[in-house]
Short mmCIF file of C-alpha atoms in Angstrom, two decimals:
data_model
loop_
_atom_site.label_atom_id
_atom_site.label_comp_id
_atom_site.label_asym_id
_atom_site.label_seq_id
_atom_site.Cartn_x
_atom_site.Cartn_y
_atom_site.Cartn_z
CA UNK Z 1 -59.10 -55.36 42.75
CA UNK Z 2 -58.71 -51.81 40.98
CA UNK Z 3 -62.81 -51.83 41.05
CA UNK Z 4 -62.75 -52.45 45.20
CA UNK Z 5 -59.56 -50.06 45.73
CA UNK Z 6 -61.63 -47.13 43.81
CA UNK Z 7 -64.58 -48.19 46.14
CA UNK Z 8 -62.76 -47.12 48.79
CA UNK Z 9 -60.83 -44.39 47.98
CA UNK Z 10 -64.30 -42.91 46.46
CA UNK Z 11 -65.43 -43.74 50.41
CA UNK Z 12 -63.15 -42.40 51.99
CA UNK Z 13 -63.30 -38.85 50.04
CA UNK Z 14 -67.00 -38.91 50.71
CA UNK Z 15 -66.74 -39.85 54.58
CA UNK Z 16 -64.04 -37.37 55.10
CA UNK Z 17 -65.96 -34.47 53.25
CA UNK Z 18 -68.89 -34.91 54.95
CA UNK Z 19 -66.90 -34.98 58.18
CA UNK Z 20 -65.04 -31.95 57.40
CA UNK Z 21 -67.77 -30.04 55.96
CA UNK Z 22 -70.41 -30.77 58.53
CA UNK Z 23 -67.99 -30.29 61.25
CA UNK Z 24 -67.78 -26.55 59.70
CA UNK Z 25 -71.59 -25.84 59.20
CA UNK Z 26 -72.24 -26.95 62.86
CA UNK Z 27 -69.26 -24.59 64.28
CA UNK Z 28 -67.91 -27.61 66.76
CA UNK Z 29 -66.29 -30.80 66.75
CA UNK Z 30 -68.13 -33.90 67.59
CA UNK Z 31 -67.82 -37.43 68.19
CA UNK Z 32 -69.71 -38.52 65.09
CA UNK Z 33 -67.21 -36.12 63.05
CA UNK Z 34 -64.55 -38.00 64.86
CA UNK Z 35 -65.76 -41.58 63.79
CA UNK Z 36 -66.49 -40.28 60.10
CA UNK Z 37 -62.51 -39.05 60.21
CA UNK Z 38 -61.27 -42.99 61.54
CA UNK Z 39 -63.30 -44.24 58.88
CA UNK Z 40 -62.37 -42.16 56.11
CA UNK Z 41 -58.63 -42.73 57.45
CA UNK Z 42 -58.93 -46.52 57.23
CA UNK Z 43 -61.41 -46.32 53.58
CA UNK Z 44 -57.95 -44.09 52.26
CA UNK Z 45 -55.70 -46.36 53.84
CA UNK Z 46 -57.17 -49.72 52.40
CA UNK Z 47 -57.89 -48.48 48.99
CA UNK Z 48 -54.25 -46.57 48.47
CA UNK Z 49 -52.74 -50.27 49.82
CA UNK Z 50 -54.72 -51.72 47.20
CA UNK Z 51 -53.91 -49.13 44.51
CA UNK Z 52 -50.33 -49.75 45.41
CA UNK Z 53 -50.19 -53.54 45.14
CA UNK Z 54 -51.51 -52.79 41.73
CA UNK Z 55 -48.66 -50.21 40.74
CA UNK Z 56 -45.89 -50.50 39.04
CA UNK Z 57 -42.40 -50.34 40.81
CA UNK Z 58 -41.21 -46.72 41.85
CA UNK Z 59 -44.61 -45.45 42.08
CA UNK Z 60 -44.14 -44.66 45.64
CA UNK Z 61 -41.66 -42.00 44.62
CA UNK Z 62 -43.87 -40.23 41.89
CA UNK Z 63 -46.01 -36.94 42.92
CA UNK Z 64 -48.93 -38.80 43.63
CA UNK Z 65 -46.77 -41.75 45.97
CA UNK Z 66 -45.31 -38.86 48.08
CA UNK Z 67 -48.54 -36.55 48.14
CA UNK Z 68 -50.64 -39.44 49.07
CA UNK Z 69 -48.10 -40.76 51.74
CA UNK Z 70 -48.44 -36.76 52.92
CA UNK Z 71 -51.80 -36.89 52.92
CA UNK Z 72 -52.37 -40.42 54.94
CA UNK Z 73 -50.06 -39.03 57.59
CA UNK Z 74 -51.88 -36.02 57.57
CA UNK Z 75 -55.50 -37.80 58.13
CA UNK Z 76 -53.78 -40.28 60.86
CA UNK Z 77 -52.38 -36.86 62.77
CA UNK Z 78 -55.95 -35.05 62.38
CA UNK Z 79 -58.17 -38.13 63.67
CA UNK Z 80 -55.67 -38.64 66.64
CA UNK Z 81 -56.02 -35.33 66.91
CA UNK Z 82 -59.81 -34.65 67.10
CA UNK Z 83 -59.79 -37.68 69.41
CA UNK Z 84 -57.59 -36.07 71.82
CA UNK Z 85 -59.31 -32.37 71.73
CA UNK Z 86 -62.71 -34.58 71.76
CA UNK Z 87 -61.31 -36.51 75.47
CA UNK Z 88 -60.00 -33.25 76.90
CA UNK Z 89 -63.71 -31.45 75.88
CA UNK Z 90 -61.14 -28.49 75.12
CA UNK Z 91 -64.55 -26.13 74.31
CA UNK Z 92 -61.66 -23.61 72.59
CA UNK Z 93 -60.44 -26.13 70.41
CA UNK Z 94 -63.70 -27.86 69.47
CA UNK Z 95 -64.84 -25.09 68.00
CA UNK Z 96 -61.42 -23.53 65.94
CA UNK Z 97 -61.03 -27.65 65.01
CA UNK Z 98 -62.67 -26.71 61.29
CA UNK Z 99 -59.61 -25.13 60.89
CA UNK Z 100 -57.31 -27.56 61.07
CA UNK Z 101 -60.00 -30.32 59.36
CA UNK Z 102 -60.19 -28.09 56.37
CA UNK Z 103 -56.62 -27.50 55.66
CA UNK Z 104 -56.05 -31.20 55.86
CA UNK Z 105 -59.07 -31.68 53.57
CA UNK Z 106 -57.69 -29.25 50.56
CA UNK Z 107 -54.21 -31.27 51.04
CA UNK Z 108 -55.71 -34.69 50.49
CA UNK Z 109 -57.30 -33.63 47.68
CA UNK Z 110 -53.88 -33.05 45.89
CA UNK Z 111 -53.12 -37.30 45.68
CA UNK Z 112 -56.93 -37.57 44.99
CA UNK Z 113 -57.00 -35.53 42.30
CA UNK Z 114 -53.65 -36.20 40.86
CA UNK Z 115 -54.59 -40.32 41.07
CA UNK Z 116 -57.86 -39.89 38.93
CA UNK Z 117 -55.63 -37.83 36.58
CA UNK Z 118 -52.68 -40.28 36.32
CA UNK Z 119 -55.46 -43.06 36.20
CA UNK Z 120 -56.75 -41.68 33.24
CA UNK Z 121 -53.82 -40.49 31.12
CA UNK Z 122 -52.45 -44.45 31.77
CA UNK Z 123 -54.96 -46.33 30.12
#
C-alpha cells in the first residue's frame, strides 16, 4: 500500500505543479488548469488516506498531520474556487488567479516536503 499511496501523492504534486505553473506562463485560468487542480486534489487526497491508514496513532496531530490537513483544505478551497471564477468568466480574476494558485502551491509543499523527510528519518 505505501508503494500505491507514494504513487499518488508523487501524482498529485506533479498534476498540481503543472497546473499551477502553466496556469502562470499562460497569464489566465483555464478549464484544463481547473481539471488538473480536481485531479491533483483527489491524487493528494487518496494517497494522504492511504499514508494515514498506514500511520501510527497520533500522527494526525504531528507537523506534517496538521500541515497536510492545511494543505488538503487549501487545494479543496482553490479548485472550488477556480471552478467558480471559471463559471462566472470573471476576465479580472482569471487572469490575477496565478496568484492565489501559487500561494497555495508553496503551502502544500510544506506536508510534502516534511512527509519525504519524516519518511526517511523513520526507516
Amino acid at each position: 500500500m505505501l508503494i500505491i499511496a507514494t504513487i499518488f501523492i508523487t501524482a498529485a504534486l506533479i498534476f498540481y505543479s503543472v497546473g499551477v505553473w502553466a496556469e502562470k506562463f499562460q497569464k489566465t485560468l483555464k478549464l484544463w488548469h481547473v481539471i488538473i487542480f480536481w485531479l491533483g486534489l483527489l491524487c493528494d487526497t487518496l494517497g494522504t488516506t492511504m499514508m494515514e491508514k498506514m500511520a501510527s496513532q497520533g500522527s494526525l496531530f504531528s507537523f506534517h498531520g496538521i500541515t497536510g490537513l492545511l494543505a488538503i483544505l487549501l487545494m479543496l478551497f482553490h479548485a472550488i474556487w477556480a471552478s467558480i471564477v471559471l463559471i462566472k468568466k470573471d476576465s479580472k480574476m482569471m487572469i490575477k488567479f496565478h496568484t492565489l494558485s501559487i500561494l497555495v502551491w508553496f503551502i502544500w509543499l510544506i506536508p510534502y516536503i516534511s512527509g519525504m523527510i519524516y519518511g526517511m528519518t523513520n526507516k
